[in-house]
Short mmCIF file of C-alpha atoms and ligand atoms in Angstrom, two decimals:
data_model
loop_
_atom_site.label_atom_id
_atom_site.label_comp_id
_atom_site.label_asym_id
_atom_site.label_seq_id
_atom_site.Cartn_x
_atom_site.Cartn_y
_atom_site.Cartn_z
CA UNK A 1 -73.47 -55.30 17.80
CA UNK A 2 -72.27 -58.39 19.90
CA UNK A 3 -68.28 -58.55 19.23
CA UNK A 4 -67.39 -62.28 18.64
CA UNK A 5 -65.22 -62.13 21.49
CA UNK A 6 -66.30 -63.01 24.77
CA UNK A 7 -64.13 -60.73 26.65
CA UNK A 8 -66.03 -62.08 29.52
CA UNK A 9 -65.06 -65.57 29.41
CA UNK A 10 -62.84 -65.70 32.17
CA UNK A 11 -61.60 -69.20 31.01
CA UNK A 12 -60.22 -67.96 28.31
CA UNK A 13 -58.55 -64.88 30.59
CA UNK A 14 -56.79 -68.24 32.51
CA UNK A 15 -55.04 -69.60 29.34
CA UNK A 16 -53.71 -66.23 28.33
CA UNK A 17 -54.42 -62.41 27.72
CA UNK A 18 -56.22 -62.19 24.33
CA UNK A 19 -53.87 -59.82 23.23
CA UNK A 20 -54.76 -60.71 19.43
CA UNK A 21 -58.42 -60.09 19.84
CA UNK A 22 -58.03 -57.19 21.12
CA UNK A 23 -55.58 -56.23 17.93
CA UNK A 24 -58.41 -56.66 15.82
CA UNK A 25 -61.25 -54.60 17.92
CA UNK A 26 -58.75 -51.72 18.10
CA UNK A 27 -58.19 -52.35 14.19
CA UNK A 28 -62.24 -53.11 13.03
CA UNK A 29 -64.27 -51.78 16.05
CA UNK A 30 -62.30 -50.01 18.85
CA UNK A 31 -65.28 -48.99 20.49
CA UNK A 32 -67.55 -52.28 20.56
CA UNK A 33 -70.75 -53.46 22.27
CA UNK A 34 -70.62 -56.43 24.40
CA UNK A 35 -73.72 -58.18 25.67
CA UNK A 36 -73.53 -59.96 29.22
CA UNK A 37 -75.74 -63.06 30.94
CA UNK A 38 -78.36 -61.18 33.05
CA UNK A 39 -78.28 -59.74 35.39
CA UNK A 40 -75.62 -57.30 34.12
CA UNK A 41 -76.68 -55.13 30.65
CA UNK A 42 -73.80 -55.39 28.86
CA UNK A 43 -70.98 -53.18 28.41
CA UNK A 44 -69.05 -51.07 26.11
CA UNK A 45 -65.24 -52.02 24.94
CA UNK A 46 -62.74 -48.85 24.77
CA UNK A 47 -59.85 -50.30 23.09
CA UNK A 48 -57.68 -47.45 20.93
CA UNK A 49 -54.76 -45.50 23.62
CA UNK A 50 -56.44 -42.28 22.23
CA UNK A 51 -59.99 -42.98 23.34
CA UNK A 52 -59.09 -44.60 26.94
CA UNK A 53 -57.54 -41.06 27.88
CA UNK A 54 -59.86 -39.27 26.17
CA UNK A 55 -62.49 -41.44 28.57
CA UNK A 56 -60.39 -41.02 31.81
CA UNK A 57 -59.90 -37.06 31.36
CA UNK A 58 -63.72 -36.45 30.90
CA UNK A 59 -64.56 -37.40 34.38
CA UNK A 60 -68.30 -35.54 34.16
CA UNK A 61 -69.32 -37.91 31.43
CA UNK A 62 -67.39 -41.18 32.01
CA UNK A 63 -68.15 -41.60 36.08
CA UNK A 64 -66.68 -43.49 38.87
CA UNK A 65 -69.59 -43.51 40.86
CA UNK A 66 -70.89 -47.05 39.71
CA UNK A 67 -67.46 -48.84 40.61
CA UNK A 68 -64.53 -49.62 38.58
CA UNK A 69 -65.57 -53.24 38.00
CA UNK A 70 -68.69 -55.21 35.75
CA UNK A 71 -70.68 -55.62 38.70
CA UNK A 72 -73.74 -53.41 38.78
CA UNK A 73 -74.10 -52.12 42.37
CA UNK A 74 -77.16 -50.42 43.71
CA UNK A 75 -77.08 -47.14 45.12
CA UNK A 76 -76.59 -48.76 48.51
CA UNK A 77 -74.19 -51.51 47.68
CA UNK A 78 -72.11 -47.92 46.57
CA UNK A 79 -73.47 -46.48 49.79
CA UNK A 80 -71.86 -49.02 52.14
CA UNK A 81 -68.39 -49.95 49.97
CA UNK A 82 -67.41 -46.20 48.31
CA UNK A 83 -63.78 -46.10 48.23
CA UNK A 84 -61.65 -43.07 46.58
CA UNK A 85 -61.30 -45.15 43.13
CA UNK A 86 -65.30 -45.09 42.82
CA UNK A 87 -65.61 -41.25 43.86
CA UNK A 88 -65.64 -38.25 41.10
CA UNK A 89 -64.53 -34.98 41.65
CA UNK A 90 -64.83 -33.07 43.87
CA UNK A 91 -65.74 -35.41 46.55
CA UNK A 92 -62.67 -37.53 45.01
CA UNK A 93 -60.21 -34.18 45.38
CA UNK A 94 -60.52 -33.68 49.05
CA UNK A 95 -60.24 -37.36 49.26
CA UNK A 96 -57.07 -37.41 47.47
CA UNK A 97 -55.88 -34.35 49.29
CA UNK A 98 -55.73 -36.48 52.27
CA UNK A 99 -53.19 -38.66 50.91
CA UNK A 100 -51.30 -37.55 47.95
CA UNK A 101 -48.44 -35.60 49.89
CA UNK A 102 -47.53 -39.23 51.77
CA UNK A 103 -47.08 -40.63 48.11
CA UNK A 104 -45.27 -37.89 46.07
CA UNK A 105 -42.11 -38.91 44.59
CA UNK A 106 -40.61 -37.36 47.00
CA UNK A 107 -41.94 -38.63 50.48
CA UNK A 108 -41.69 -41.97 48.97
CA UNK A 109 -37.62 -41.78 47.96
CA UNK A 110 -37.84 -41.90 52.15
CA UNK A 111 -38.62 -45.13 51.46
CA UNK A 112 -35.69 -46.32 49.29
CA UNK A 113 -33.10 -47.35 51.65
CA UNK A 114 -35.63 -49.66 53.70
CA UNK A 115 -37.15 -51.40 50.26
CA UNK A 116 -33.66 -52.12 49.47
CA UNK A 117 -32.66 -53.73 52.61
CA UNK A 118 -36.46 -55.84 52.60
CA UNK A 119 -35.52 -56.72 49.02
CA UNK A 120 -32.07 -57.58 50.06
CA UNK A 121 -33.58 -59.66 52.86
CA UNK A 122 -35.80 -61.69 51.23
CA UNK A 123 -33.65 -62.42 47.90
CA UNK A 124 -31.01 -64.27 51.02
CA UNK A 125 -33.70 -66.30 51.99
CA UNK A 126 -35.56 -66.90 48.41
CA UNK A 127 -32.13 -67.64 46.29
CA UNK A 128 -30.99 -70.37 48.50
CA UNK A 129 -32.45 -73.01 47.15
CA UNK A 130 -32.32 -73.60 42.89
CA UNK A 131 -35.94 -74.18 42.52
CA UNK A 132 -38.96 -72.35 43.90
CA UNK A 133 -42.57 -70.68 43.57
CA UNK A 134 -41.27 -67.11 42.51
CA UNK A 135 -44.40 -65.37 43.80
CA UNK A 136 -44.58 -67.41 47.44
CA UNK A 137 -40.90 -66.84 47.85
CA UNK A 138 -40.15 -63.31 46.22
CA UNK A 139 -43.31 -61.73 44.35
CA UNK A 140 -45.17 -61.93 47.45
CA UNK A 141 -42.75 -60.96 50.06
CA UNK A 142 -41.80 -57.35 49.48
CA UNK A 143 -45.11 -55.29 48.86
CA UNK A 144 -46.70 -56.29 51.54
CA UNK A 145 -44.23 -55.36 53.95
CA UNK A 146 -43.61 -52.15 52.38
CA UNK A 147 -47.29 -51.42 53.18
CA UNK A 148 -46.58 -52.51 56.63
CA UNK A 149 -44.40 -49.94 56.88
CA UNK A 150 -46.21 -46.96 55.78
CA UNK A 151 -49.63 -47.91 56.60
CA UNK A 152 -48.57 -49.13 60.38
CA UNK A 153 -49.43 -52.56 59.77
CA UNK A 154 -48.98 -54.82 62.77
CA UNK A 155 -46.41 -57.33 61.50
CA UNK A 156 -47.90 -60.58 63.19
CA UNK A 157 -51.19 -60.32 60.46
CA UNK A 158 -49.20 -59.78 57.24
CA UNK A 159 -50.79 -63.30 55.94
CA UNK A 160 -53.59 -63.13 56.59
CA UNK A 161 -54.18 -59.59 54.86
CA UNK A 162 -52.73 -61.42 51.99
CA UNK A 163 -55.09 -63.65 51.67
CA UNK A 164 -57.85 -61.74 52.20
CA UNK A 165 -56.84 -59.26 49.75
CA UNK A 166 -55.95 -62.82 47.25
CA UNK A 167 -59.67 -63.34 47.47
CA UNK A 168 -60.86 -60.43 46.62
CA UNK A 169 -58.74 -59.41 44.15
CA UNK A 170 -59.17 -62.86 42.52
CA UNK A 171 -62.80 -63.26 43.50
CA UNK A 172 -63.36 -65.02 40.03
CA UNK A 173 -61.11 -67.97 40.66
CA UNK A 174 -62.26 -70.32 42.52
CA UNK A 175 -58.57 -72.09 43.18
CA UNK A 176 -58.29 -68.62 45.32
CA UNK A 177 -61.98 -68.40 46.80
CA UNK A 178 -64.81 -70.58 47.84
CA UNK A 179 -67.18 -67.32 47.10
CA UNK A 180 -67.14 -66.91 43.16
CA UNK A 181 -68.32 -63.85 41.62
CA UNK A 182 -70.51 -64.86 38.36
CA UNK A 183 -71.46 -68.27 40.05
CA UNK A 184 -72.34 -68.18 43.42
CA UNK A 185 -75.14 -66.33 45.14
CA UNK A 186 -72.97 -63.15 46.18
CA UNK A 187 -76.44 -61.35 47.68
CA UNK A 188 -75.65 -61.79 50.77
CA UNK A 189 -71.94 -60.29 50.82
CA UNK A 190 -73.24 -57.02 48.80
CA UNK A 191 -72.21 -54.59 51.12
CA UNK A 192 -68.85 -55.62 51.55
CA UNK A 193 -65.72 -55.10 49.40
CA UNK A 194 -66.00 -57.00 45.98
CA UNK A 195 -69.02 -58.26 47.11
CA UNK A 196 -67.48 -61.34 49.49
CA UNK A 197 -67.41 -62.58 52.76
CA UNK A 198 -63.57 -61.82 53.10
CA UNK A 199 -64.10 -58.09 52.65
CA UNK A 200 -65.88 -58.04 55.45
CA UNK A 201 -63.05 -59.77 57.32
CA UNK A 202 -60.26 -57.09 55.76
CA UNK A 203 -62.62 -54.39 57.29
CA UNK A 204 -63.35 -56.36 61.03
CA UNK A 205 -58.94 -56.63 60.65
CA UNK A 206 -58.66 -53.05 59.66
CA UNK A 207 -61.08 -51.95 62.67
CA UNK A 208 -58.58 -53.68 65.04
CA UNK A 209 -55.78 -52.34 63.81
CA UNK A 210 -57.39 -48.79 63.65
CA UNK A 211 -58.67 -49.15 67.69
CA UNK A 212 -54.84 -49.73 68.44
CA UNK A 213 -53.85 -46.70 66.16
CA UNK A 214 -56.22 -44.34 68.17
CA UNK A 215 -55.20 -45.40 71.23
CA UNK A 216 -50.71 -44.94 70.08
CA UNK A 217 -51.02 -42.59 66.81
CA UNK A 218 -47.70 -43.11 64.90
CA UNK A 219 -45.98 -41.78 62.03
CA UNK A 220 -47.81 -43.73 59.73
CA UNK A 221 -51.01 -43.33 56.95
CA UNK A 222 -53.43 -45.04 59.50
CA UNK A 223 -52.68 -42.42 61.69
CA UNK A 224 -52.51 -39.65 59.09
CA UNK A 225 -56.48 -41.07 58.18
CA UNK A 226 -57.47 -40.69 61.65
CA UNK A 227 -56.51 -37.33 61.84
CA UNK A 228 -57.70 -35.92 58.70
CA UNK A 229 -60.80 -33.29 57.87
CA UNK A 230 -62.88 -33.15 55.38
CA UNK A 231 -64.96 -30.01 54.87
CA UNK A 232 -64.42 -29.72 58.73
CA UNK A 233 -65.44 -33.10 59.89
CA UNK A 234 -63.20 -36.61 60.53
CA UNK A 235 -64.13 -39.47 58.03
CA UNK A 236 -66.36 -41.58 59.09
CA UNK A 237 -66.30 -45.60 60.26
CA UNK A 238 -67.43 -46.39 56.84
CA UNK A 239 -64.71 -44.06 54.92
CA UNK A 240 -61.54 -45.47 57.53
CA UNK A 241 -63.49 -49.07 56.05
CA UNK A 242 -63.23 -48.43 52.39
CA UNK A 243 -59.78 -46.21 52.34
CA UNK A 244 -58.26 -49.62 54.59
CA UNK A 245 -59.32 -52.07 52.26
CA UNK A 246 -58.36 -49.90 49.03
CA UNK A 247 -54.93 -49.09 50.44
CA UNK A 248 -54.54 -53.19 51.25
CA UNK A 249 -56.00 -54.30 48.29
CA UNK A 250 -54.23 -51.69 45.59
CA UNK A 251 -51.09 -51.23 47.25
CA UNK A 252 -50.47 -55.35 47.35
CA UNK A 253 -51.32 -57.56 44.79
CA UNK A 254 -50.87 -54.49 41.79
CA UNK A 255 -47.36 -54.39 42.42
CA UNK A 256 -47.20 -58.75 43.05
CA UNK A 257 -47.78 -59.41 39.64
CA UNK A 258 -45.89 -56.70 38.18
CA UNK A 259 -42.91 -58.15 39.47
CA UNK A 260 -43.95 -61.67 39.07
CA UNK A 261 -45.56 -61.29 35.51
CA UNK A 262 -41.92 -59.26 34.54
CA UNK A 263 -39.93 -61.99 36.05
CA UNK A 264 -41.92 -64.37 33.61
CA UNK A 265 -41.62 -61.76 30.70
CA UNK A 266 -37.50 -62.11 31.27
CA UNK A 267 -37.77 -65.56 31.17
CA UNK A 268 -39.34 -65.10 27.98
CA UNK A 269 -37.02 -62.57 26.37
CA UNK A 270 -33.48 -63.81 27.97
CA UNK A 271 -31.85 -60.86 25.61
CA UNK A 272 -33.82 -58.46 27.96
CA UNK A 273 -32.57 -60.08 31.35
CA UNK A 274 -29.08 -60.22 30.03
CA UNK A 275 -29.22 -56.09 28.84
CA UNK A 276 -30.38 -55.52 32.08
CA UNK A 277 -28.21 -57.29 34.25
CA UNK A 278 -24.96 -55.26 31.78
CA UNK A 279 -26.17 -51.99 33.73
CA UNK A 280 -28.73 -53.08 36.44
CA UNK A 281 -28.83 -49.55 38.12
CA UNK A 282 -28.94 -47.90 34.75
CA UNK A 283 -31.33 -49.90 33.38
CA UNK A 284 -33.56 -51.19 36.08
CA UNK A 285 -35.84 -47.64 35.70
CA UNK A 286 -36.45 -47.78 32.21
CA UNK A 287 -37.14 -52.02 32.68
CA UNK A 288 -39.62 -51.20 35.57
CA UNK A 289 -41.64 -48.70 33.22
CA UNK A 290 -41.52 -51.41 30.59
CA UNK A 291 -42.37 -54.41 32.87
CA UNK A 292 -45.56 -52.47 34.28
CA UNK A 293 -46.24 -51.79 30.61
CA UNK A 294 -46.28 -55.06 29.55
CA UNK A 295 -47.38 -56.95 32.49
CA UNK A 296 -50.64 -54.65 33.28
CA UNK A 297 -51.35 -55.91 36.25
CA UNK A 298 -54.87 -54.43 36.28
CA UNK A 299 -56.40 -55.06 32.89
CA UNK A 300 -59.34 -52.38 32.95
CA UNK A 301 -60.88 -50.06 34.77
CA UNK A 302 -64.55 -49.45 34.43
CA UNK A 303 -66.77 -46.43 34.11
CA UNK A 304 -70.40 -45.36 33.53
CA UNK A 305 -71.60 -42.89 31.13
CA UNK A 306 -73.81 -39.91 33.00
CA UNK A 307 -75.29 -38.53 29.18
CA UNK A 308 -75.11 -39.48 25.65
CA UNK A 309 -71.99 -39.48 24.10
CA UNK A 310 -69.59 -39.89 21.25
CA UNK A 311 -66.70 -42.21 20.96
CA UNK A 312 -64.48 -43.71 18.52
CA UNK A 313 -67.46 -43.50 16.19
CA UNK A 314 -69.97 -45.47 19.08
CA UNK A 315 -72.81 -43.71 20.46
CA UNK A 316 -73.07 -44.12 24.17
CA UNK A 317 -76.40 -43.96 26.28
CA UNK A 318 -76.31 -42.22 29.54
CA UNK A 319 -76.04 -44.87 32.05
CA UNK A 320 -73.97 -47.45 29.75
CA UNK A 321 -70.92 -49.44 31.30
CA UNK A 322 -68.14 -48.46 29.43
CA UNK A 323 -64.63 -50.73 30.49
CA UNK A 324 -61.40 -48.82 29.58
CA UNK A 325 -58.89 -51.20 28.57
CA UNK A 326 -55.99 -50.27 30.02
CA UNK A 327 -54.32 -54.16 28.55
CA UNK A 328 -55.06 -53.12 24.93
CA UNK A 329 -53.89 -49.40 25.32
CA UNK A 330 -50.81 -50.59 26.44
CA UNK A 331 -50.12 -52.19 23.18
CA UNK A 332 -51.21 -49.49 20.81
CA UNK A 333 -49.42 -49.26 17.58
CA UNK A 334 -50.07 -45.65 17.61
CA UNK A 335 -48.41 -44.82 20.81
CA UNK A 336 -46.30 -47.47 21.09
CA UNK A 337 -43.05 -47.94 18.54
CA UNK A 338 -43.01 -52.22 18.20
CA UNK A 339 -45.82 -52.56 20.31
CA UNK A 340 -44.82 -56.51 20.59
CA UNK A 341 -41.76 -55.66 21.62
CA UNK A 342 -40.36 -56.06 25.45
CA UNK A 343 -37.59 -53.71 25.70
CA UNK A 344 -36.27 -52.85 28.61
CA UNK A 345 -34.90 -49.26 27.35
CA UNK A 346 -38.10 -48.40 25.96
CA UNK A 347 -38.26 -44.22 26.38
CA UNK A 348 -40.61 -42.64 26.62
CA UNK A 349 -43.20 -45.27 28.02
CA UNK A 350 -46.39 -43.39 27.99
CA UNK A 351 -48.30 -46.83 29.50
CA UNK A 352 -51.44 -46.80 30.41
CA UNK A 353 -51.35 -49.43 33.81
CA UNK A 354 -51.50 -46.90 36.37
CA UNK A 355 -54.33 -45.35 34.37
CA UNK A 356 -53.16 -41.94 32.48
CA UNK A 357 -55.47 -38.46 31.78
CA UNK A 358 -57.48 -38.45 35.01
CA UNK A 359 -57.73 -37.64 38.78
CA UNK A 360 -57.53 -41.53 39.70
CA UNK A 361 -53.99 -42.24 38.20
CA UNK A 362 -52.52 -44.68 40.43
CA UNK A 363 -51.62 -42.55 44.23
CA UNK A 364 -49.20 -45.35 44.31
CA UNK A 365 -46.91 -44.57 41.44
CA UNK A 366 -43.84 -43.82 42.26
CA UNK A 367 -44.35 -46.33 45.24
CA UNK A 368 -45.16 -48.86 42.64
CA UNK A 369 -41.87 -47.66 40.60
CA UNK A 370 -39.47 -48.02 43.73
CA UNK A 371 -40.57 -51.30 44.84
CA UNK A 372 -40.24 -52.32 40.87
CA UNK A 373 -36.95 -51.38 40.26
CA UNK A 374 -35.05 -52.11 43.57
CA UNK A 375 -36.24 -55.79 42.91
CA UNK A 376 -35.73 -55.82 39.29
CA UNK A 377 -32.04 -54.40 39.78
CA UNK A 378 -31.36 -56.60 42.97
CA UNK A 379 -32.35 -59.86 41.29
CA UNK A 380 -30.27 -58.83 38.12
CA UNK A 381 -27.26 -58.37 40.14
CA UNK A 382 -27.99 -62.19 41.88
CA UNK A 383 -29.63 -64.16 38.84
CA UNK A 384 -27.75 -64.73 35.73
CA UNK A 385 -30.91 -66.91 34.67
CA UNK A 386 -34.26 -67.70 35.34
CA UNK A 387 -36.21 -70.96 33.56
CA UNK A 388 -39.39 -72.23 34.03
CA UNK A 389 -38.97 -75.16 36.73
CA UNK A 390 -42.52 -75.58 35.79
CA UNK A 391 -45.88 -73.79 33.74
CA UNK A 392 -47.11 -71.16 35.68
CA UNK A 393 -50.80 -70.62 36.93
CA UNK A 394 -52.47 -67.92 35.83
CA UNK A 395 -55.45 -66.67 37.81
CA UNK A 396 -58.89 -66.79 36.34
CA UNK A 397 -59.71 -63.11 36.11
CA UNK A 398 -60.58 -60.73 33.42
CA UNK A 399 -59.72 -57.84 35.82
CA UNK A 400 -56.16 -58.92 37.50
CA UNK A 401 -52.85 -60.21 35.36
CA UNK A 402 -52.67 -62.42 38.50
CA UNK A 403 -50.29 -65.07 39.08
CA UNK A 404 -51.15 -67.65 41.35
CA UNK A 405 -47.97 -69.78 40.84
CA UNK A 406 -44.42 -69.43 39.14
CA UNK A 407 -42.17 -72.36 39.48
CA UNK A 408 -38.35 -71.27 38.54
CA UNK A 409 -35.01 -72.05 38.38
CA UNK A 410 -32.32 -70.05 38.66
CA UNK A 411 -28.50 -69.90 38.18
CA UNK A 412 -26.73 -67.94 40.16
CA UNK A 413 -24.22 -65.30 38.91
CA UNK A 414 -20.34 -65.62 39.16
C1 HEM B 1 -47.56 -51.94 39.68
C2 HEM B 1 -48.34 -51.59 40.69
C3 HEM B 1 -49.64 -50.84 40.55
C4 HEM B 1 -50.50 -50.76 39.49
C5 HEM B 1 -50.36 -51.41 38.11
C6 HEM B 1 -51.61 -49.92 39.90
C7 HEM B 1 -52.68 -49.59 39.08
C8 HEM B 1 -53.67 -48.70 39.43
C9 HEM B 1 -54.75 -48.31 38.55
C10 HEM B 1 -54.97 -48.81 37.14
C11 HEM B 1 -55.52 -47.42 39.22
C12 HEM B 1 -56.80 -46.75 38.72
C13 HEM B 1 -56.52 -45.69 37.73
C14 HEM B 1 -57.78 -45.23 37.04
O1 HEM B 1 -58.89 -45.27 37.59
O2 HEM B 1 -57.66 -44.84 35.88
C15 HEM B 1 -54.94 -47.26 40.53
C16 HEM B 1 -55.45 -46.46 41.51
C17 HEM B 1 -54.99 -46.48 42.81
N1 HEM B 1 -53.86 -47.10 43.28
FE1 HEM B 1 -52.56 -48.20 42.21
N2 HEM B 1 -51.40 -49.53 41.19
C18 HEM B 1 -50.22 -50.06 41.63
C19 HEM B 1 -49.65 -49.88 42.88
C20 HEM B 1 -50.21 -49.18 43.90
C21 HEM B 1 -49.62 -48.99 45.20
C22 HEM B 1 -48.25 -49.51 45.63
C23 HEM B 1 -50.53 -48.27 45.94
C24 HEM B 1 -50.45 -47.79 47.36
C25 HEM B 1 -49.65 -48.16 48.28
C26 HEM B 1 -51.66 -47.99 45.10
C27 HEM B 1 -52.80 -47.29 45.49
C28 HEM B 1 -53.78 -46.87 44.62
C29 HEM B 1 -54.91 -46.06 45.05
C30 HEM B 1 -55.23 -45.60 46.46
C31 HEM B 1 -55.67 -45.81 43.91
C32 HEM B 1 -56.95 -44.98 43.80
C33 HEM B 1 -56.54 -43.59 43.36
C34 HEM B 1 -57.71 -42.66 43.10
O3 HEM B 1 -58.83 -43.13 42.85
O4 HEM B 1 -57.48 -41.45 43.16
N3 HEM B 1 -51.43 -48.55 43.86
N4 HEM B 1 -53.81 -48.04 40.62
#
């Protein structure tokens, strides 16, 4: 059955999240069928907390291995662009292996000291003048140049891998991109990263930077790649490709909007901003959870069903798309006390935007969570109030909470 929602309409995604229509699928049909223009086949709506977990733990019947996105890749688009995110155990655990001890809770608290002094850095520059684009002057700023850091990203290319990774990640909008996914003829641009021209660019940038990193190894995850075994043998030039544009792409623009989207969700619940700013060190954990929560910065994750299956009461066909959405678990009644409610002491806060159940959960968590906080707390210690100093632009995705612009004004505490 067709639902009468066109999730797909990414129009609609640039007004606002349709946070009521997907109330009533997780109320009437929590598990829908959604038909799509050729040449995609449609796809299968996972709306319900429960389910989405269920999904993400049950990684031999809800796959990776056909992307995370609508798109339906051939075997050798996967061939050419297979990153970690599209890989299922166990290829995906020695993959992970490789990284996960550089992102434990624990390596990254390393990183605490230098994200404050960044965050303190940019909030001098940013906060001198009353009005300004919060994600050019702030959102922007910091995760980037956190991944500099601990990917050993030469400094002097910092915007240009945010724009690259802007088009990709928006790929849908064409304010962001001159190559649209869903309009223009992508065939071309099929082996590359999100199917565009400017993937290929990230990767031709990441090959540069990787020739200097062989030639000066460093203490850094570039270098830590370029070391690493697996099963006995070094990745390959197509692996360092896809774990380069991954890292760029996931470790940027995710945490962007988080920040930017929660600055806009204070704006919109004052009471919040002022609670937090009573205790910003106390409170700024607790807000980040929440603001990640509520912002989900990447609406859905996709999978494909390798058998027949059961699922909320819908029967799925091996080889179905089924799209996990991550956006409407987040606002479960069943998990979530008030739902509707932004509240920045909101314990536990079981969310679902870093994924939750399966092997992919975000590697970046805790990064995510640092990064979060320090600017949440820092900007509560500096801003009494934000306002809107104008409305802000949403980017035309179904898969990204993307801001492209948030015009504020601030006033300054005593
Ligand atoms: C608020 C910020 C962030 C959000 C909301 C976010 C969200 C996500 C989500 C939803 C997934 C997929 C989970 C799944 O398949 O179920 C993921 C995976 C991933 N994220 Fe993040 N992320 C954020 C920040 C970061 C950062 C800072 C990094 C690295 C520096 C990062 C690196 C990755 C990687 C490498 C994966 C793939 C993991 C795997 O497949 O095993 N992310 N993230």
């Amino acid at each position: 059955m067709t639902g009468p929602v066109d999730l797909n309409d990414l129009d609609l995604w640039a007004r606002a999240v349709p946070y009521a229509e997907f109330a009533r699928l997780r109320r009437e049909e929590p598990v829908s069928w959604h038909d799509e223009p050729a040449p995609n086949s449609g796809f299968w709506s996972v709306t319900r907390y429960a389910d989405i977990v269920a999904a993400s733990r049950d990684t031999a019947t809800y796959s990776s291995g056909r992307g995370v996105s609508f798109e339906e890749p051939t075997d050798e688009d996967m061939a050419a662009r297979r990153t970690i995110i599209d890989t299922d155990p166990p290829d995906h655990t020695k993959l992970r292996k490789i990284l996960s001890g550089s992102f434990s809770q624990r390596a990254v608290a390393v990183y605490q000291h230098f994200v404050e002094g960044l965050t303190e850095d940019v909030l001098d520059r940013a906060l001198q003048h009353d009005e300004f684009d919060f994600v050019d002057a702030i959102a922007k700023e910091v995760p980037i140049r956190v991944l500099a850091r601990i990917m050993g990203l030469p400094g002097s290319e910092l915007d240009r891998f945010i724009d690259l990774g802007d088009r990709l990640i928006a790929n849908t909008d064409p304010a962001v991109t001159d190559v649209v996914w869903g309009r223009d003829d992508t065939d071309a641009y099929r082996l590359y990263p999100f199917r565009s021209p400017y993937g290929k660019q990230l990767w031709d940038l990441g090959r540069e930077v990787v020739k200097d990193k062989l030639r000066e190894p460093g203490d850094d995850l570039l270098s830590t790649l370029l070391a690493a075994e697996v099963d006995g043998d070094r990745l390959t030039e197509t692996d360092l490709d896809n774990f380069f544009s991954i890292m760029v792409i996931a470790g940027n623009e995710t945490t962007r909007i988080a920040i930017a989207q929660g600055v806009l969700a204070f704006i919109e619940h004052q009471d919040q901003w002022t609670r937090l700013a009573e205790d910003p060190d106390g409170r700024a954990g607790t807000a980040a959870d929440e603001v990640v929560r509520w912002t989900c910065p990447t609406h859905f994750m996709r999978r494909t069903a390798t058998r027949d299956a059961e699922l909320g009461g819908a029967h799925i066909k091996e080889g179905d798309k089924v799209i996990l959405w991550y956006v409407s678990g987040n606002r479960d009644e069943t998990e979530f006390a008030e739902p509707d409610t932004f509240d920045v002491g909101r314990a536990p806060n079981r969310h679902l935007s870093f994924g939750r159940g399966g092997p992919h959960l975000c590697l970046g968590v805790h990064l995510a969570k640092l990064e979060v906080s320090i600017v949440l707390a820092a900007l509560a210690r500096r801003v009494a109030r934000f306002s809107l100093a104008g409305p802000p632009q949403r980017i035309r995705s179904n898969f990204t909470n993307g801001l492209r612009e948030l015009p504020v004004r601030i006033t300054r505490t005593a």
